[in-house]
Coordinates of C-alpha atoms and ligand atoms in Angstrom, one line a residue:
M1 CA -4.2 19.2 -29.5
A2 CA -4.2 19.6 -25.7
R3 CA -1.3 20.6 -23.5
Y4 CA -0.5 18.2 -20.7
L5 CA 1.6 18.6 -17.5
I6 CA 2.7 15.2 -16.1
T7 CA 4.0 15.4 -12.6
G8 CA 6.4 12.5 -11.8
I9 CA 7.0 12.1 -15.5
A10 CA 10.2 10.1 -14.9
G11 CA 8.4 7.6 -12.7
F12 CA 6.8 4.4 -13.8
I13 CA 3.2 5.5 -14.5
G14 CA 4.2 9.1 -15.4
S15 CA 6.6 8.0 -18.1
T16 CA 4.2 5.5 -19.5
L17 CA 1.6 8.3 -19.8
A18 CA 4.2 10.5 -21.5
H19 CA 5.1 7.9 -24.1
T20 CA 1.4 7.4 -25.0
L21 CA 0.7 11.2 -25.2
V22 CA 3.7 11.8 -27.3
E23 CA 2.7 9.0 -29.7
Q24 CA -0.7 10.6 -30.0
G25 CA 1.0 13.9 -30.9
H26 CA 0.1 15.9 -27.8
D27 CA 2.2 18.7 -26.2
V28 CA 3.7 17.2 -23.1
R29 CA 5.5 19.1 -20.3
G30 CA 6.8 17.1 -17.4
I31 CA 8.4 17.7 -14.0
D32 CA 10.2 15.3 -11.7
N33 CA 12.7 15.7 -8.9
L34 CA 14.3 12.4 -9.9
S35 CA 14.2 11.2 -6.3
T36 CA 12.6 7.9 -7.3
G37 CA 12.1 8.3 -11.1
S38 CA 14.8 7.9 -13.7
L39 CA 15.5 9.7 -17.0
D40 CA 16.0 6.2 -18.5
N41 CA 12.2 5.9 -18.5
L42 CA 12.0 8.9 -20.9
A43 CA 14.5 7.3 -23.4
G44 CA 13.2 7.9 -27.0
I45 CA 10.9 10.9 -26.1
R46 CA 13.3 13.1 -24.1
D47 CA 13.7 15.6 -27.0
K48 CA 9.9 15.6 -27.7
I49 CA 8.8 16.8 -24.3
D50 CA 9.5 19.9 -22.2
F51 CA 11.1 18.3 -19.1
Q52 CA 12.1 20.2 -16.1
Q53 CA 13.8 18.7 -13.0
M54 CA 11.9 20.1 -10.0
G55 CA 10.0 19.0 -7.0
L56 CA 6.4 19.9 -6.0
Q57 CA 7.8 21.9 -3.1
D58 CA 9.2 24.5 -5.6
V59 CA 6.5 27.2 -5.5
A60 CA 7.8 29.4 -8.3
G61 CA 8.6 26.3 -10.3
M62 CA 5.0 25.0 -10.0
K63 CA 3.7 28.4 -11.2
S64 CA 5.7 28.3 -14.4
A65 CA 5.0 24.5 -14.9
C66 CA 1.3 25.1 -14.9
E67 CA 1.3 28.1 -17.3
G68 CA -0.6 27.3 -20.5
I69 CA -1.6 23.8 -19.4
D70 CA -5.0 22.2 -20.1
F71 CA -4.7 19.0 -18.2
I72 CA -2.5 18.0 -15.2
L73 CA -1.9 14.3 -14.7
H74 CA -0.6 14.3 -11.2
Q75 CA 1.4 11.2 -10.6
A76 CA 4.3 12.6 -8.5
A77 CA 4.4 11.1 -5.0
L78 CA 6.7 9.4 -2.6
A79 CA 4.9 6.1 -3.0
S80 CA 4.9 3.1 -0.7
V81 CA 3.1 2.1 2.4
P82 CA 6.2 0.9 4.3
R83 CA 8.2 4.0 3.4
S84 CA 5.5 6.1 4.9
V85 CA 5.4 3.9 8.0
K86 CA 9.2 4.4 8.4
D87 CA 9.3 8.1 7.7
P88 CA 5.8 9.7 7.7
L89 CA 7.0 13.3 7.8
T90 CA 9.0 13.1 4.5
S91 CA 6.2 11.4 2.6
H92 CA 3.7 13.8 4.1
Q93 CA 5.7 16.8 2.9
S94 CA 6.1 15.3 -0.6
N95 CA 2.6 14.0 -1.0
I96 CA 0.4 16.5 0.8
D97 CA 2.3 19.8 0.9
G98 CA 3.5 19.1 -2.7
T99 CA 0.0 18.5 -3.9
L100 CA -1.3 21.7 -2.3
N101 CA 1.5 23.7 -4.0
L102 CA 0.5 22.2 -7.3
L103 CA -3.2 22.9 -6.8
L104 CA -2.6 26.5 -5.9
A105 CA -0.5 26.9 -9.1
A106 CA -3.1 25.1 -11.2
R107 CA -5.9 27.3 -9.8
D108 CA -3.9 30.5 -10.5
A109 CA -2.9 29.4 -14.0
K110 CA -6.6 28.5 -14.8
V111 CA -5.7 24.9 -15.7
R112 CA -8.8 23.2 -17.1
R113 CA -8.6 20.0 -15.1
I114 CA -6.4 17.9 -12.7
V115 CA -6.5 14.2 -12.8
Y116 CA -5.1 12.8 -9.6
A117 CA -3.4 9.5 -8.9
A118 CA -5.2 8.4 -5.8
S119 CA -4.8 5.1 -4.1
S120 CA -6.9 2.0 -3.2
S121 CA -5.1 2.2 0.2
A122 CA -7.7 4.7 1.2
Y123 CA -10.2 1.8 1.9
G124 CA -8.0 0.2 4.5
D125 CA -9.4 -3.0 5.9
Q126 CA -13.0 -2.3 5.2
P127 CA -14.5 -5.8 5.4
M128 CA -16.8 -5.4 2.4
Q129 CA -15.5 -6.7 -1.0
P130 CA -15.3 -5.4 -3.7
K131 CA -14.5 -1.9 -2.6
Q132 CA -17.0 0.7 -3.8
E133 CA -16.3 4.4 -4.0
D134 CA -19.1 5.4 -1.6
M135 CA -17.8 3.2 1.3
S136 CA -16.3 5.2 4.2
P137 CA -12.5 5.3 3.8
L138 CA -10.5 3.7 6.6
P139 CA -6.9 4.5 5.9
L140 CA -4.4 2.4 7.9
S141 CA -1.0 3.8 6.9
P142 CA 0.4 7.4 6.7
Y143 CA 0.6 6.9 2.9
A144 CA -3.1 6.0 2.8
V145 CA -4.0 9.1 4.8
Q146 CA -1.9 11.3 2.5
K147 CA -3.4 10.0 -0.7
L148 CA -6.9 10.4 0.8
A149 CA -6.2 13.9 2.1
C150 CA -5.3 15.0 -1.4
E151 CA -8.6 13.6 -2.8
Y152 CA -10.3 15.9 -0.2
Y153 CA -8.1 18.8 -1.4
I154 CA -9.1 18.2 -5.0
Q155 CA -12.7 18.2 -4.0
A156 CA -12.3 21.4 -1.9
F157 CA -10.5 23.1 -4.8
Y158 CA -13.5 22.3 -7.1
R159 CA -16.0 23.5 -4.6
T160 CA -14.2 26.7 -3.5
Y161 CA -12.3 27.7 -6.7
G162 CA -14.0 25.8 -9.5
L163 CA -10.9 23.8 -10.5
E164 CA -12.1 20.7 -12.2
G165 CA -10.7 17.4 -10.7
I166 CA -11.0 13.7 -11.0
C167 CA -9.4 11.2 -8.5
L168 CA -8.4 7.9 -9.9
R169 CA -8.0 5.4 -7.1
Y170 CA -5.3 3.1 -8.5
F171 CA -5.4 -0.5 -7.4
N172 CA -1.8 -1.9 -7.4
I173 CA -0.6 -0.9 -10.9
F174 CA 2.2 -2.9 -12.3
G175 CA 4.1 -3.1 -15.7
P176 CA 7.3 -2.2 -17.5
R177 CA 9.4 0.6 -16.1
Q178 CA 8.3 0.0 -12.5
A179 CA 11.4 0.5 -10.4
A180 CA 12.7 -2.7 -8.9
D181 CA 15.8 -1.4 -7.1
S182 CA 14.4 -0.2 -3.8
P183 CA 13.2 -2.0 -0.7
Y184 CA 10.0 0.0 -1.4
S185 CA 9.5 -1.4 -4.9
G186 CA 6.1 -2.9 -5.9
V187 CA 5.9 -6.6 -5.3
I188 CA 5.7 -7.7 -8.9
A189 CA 8.8 -5.7 -9.9
K190 CA 10.6 -7.0 -6.8
F191 CA 9.8 -10.7 -7.3
T192 CA 10.6 -10.6 -11.0
T193 CA 14.0 -9.1 -10.7
M194 CA 14.9 -11.1 -7.6
M195 CA 14.0 -14.4 -9.4
M196 CA 15.9 -13.3 -12.5
A197 CA 19.0 -12.8 -10.2
G198 CA 18.5 -16.3 -8.8
E199 CA 17.4 -14.9 -5.4
T200 CA 14.3 -16.2 -3.5
P201 CA 11.7 -13.6 -2.7
T202 CA 10.0 -13.4 0.7
I203 CA 6.2 -13.3 0.9
F204 CA 5.1 -11.2 3.8
G205 CA 2.3 -13.1 5.6
D206 CA 0.8 -16.4 4.7
G207 CA 0.6 -15.7 0.9
L208 CA -3.2 -15.5 0.9
T209 CA -3.1 -11.6 1.0
S210 CA -4.7 -10.5 -2.2
R211 CA -4.6 -7.5 -4.5
D212 CA -6.4 -6.3 -7.6
F213 CA -3.2 -6.1 -9.7
N214 CA -3.9 -3.8 -12.7
F215 CA -1.6 -3.5 -15.7
V216 CA -0.3 0.0 -16.4
D217 CA -1.9 0.3 -19.8
N218 CA -5.3 0.3 -18.0
A219 CA -4.2 3.2 -15.8
V220 CA -3.1 5.1 -18.8
S221 CA -6.4 4.7 -20.5
A222 CA -8.2 5.8 -17.3
N223 CA -6.2 9.0 -17.3
L224 CA -7.0 9.8 -20.9
L225 CA -10.7 9.1 -20.4
A226 CA -10.7 11.3 -17.3
C227 CA -9.5 14.2 -19.4
L228 CA -12.3 13.6 -21.9
A229 CA -15.1 13.1 -19.4
P230 CA -17.8 15.8 -19.2
S231 CA -17.4 18.6 -16.6
S232 CA -20.3 17.1 -14.6
V233 CA -18.0 14.2 -13.5
A234 CA -14.9 16.4 -12.9
T235 CA -16.2 17.7 -9.6
G236 CA -13.6 15.9 -7.5
R237 CA -15.3 12.6 -8.0
V238 CA -13.5 9.4 -7.1
F239 CA -13.2 6.4 -9.4
N240 CA -11.7 2.9 -8.7
I241 CA -9.1 2.0 -11.3
G242 CA -8.7 -1.7 -10.9
T243 CA -9.8 -4.8 -12.8
G244 CA -12.5 -6.3 -10.7
R245 CA -10.4 -9.5 -10.1
S246 CA -7.9 -10.2 -7.4
H247 CA -4.9 -12.5 -7.0
T248 CA -3.1 -13.8 -4.0
L249 CA 0.6 -13.3 -3.4
N250 CA 1.1 -17.1 -3.7
E251 CA -0.5 -16.9 -7.1
V252 CA 1.7 -13.9 -8.1
Y253 CA 4.8 -15.8 -7.0
A254 CA 3.9 -19.0 -8.8
T255 CA 3.0 -17.2 -12.1
I256 CA 6.2 -15.2 -12.2
A257 CA 8.3 -18.3 -11.2
E258 CA 6.7 -20.3 -14.0
Q259 CA 7.4 -17.7 -16.6
L260 CA 11.1 -17.5 -15.5
G261 CA 11.5 -21.2 -14.9
F262 CA 12.4 -20.4 -11.2
T263 CA 11.8 -23.5 -9.1
A264 CA 12.6 -22.5 -5.5
A265 CA 9.7 -22.2 -3.0
P266 CA 9.1 -18.8 -1.5
F267 CA 10.3 -17.7 2.0
Y268 CA 7.5 -16.5 4.3
G269 CA 8.1 -13.6 6.7
P270 CA 6.0 -11.5 9.1
T271 CA 3.1 -9.4 7.8
R272 CA 4.1 -5.8 6.9
A273 CA 2.9 -3.0 9.2
G274 CA 0.2 -0.9 7.5
D275 CA -0.7 -3.6 5.0
I276 CA -4.3 -4.3 3.9
R277 CA -5.3 -7.9 3.8
H278 CA -7.5 -8.0 0.7
S279 CA -8.1 -5.4 -2.0
L280 CA -10.5 -5.7 -4.8
A281 CA -12.1 -3.0 -6.9
D282 CA -15.7 -2.5 -8.0
I283 CA -15.2 -0.7 -11.3
H284 CA -18.8 -0.1 -12.2
R285 CA -18.6 3.7 -11.6
A286 CA -15.5 4.1 -13.7
S287 CA -17.0 2.0 -16.4
K288 CA -20.4 3.9 -16.5
E289 CA -19.1 7.4 -16.0
L290 CA -15.7 7.4 -17.7
G291 CA -16.1 4.5 -20.2
Y292 CA -13.2 2.7 -18.5
H293 CA -12.9 -1.0 -19.5
P294 CA -9.6 -2.6 -18.5
K295 CA -8.4 -4.3 -21.6
A296 CA -5.2 -5.8 -20.4
H297 CA -5.6 -8.8 -18.1
F298 CA -3.4 -10.0 -15.3
H299 CA -1.7 -12.9 -17.0
E300 CA -1.1 -11.1 -20.2
G301 CA 0.2 -8.0 -18.3
L302 CA 2.5 -10.1 -16.2
Q303 CA 3.9 -11.8 -19.4
K304 CA 4.6 -8.4 -20.9
T305 CA 6.2 -7.2 -17.7
V306 CA 8.5 -10.2 -17.2
A307 CA 9.5 -9.9 -20.9
W308 CA 10.4 -6.3 -20.3
Y309 CA 12.6 -6.9 -17.3
L310 CA 14.4 -9.7 -19.2
A311 CA 15.0 -7.4 -22.2
E312 CA 16.3 -4.7 -19.9
K313 CA 18.7 -7.1 -18.4
E314 CA 20.0 -8.2 -21.8
K315 CA 20.4 -4.5 -22.8
K316 CA 22.4 -3.8 -19.7
A317 CA 24.6 -6.9 -20.2
A318 CA 25.2 -5.9 -23.9
S319 CA 26.1 -2.3 -22.9
T320 CA 28.8 -3.5 -20.5
L321 CA 30.5 -5.8 -23.1
Ligands
UD2_1 C1 -0.4 0.1 -2.0 C2 -1.7 0.4 -2.7 C3 -1.5 0.7 -4.2 C4 -0.5 1.8 -4.4 C5 0.8 1.4 -3.7 C6 1.9 2.5 -3.9 C7 -3.2 -1.0 -1.3 C8 -4.1 -2.2 -1.3 N1 -2.6 -0.8 -2.5 O1 0.2 -1.0 -2.6 O2 -2.8 1.0 -4.7 O3 -1.0 3.0 -3.9 O4 0.6 1.2 -2.3 O5 3.0 2.1 -3.3 O6 -3.0 -0.4 -0.3 N2 5.1 -7.9 -0.5 C9 5.7 -9.2 -0.2 N3 7.1 -9.2 -0.4 C10 7.8 -8.2 -0.8 C11 7.1 -7.0 -1.2 C12 5.7 -6.9 -0.9 O7 5.1 -10.1 0.2 O8 9.0 -8.3 -1.0 C13 3.6 -7.9 -0.2 C14 3.2 -6.7 0.6 O9 3.3 -7.0 2.0 C15 1.7 -6.5 0.2 C16 1.7 -6.9 -1.3 O10 3.0 -7.6 -1.5 O11 0.9 -7.4 0.9 C17 1.8 -5.7 -2.2 O12 2.8 -4.8 -1.8 P1 3.2 -3.6 -2.7 O13 4.2 -2.8 -1.9 O14 3.5 -4.0 -4.0 O15 1.9 -2.7 -2.8 P2 0.8 -2.2 -1.7 O16 -0.3 -3.3 -1.6 O17 1.4 -1.8 -0.5

């Protein structure tokens, strides 16, 4: 039985990882500053994990959090491209300085391996599709720079201190528990909850912008595989964690609308600053070296996601009766 530290455990992906690891009987410690995460996401497992409310900037806290840990699944970040465009300094401090604190603590505590939630935003508007890991990165937004910088830190910590690391470049992960209550929420969470409230979402751009939307269960499996991978691939290597298929925003809108019986046409607004036009993963490296095979497909994932938001709404309505 391995001991895991999940950073950002109260967030969308961190909490999904925690539920899976607890089900599998592992020892789970988690930290979160609850700035964007919520303890509601840990309902049902709160008493089975060692949770501490702290941020990555807490140097002494990082030290104690890393003690006795085998694997760190580093999910904590101030996510969102537009948030980083609006306030680059705050996201820099959280994403880069925070990660460096964690890496120093992990090195000193002799943690076996860190698995890092990197981002497909690193590719920027590279014209070639699908995106392959050995393409030169071309980050457009501060968020993309921050996520890429931490990949380099992970590589440097392997080369200089021998700390094993794997960088998983997530391609637009979606699913249950993704926060929907912020202007920076992911597009699927936002569209679903808006339509459920009878509000018409706005598509930024012409609707032909595309993303490799990947259901959260696939990201969870990638993390678990990354922990099991041989040391020869834990040298700071980068892996695309997508599906190999992309969908336009028009398609996303239409699919969610159909599931909810929402009939209004979308509003269209200006393109968002820092946005990439098309994003599609080549997943051959992850498949060959990690054994990653995304089992959950877009439509099935979207159905589960919409069903989850509907059930949450019912739960909330019942609790206020
Ligand atoms: C980026 C990364 C993703 C992850 C994420 C974390 C890329 C390709 N992907 O996601 O891997 O790191 O950041 O935050 O860089 N949109 C609308 N209407 C809305 C909201 C969004 O049209 O109300 C559009 C948005 O302009 C974009 C697309 O939906 O074109 C997806 O936006 P998002 O914020 O869900 O994710 P994105 O692509 O910035």
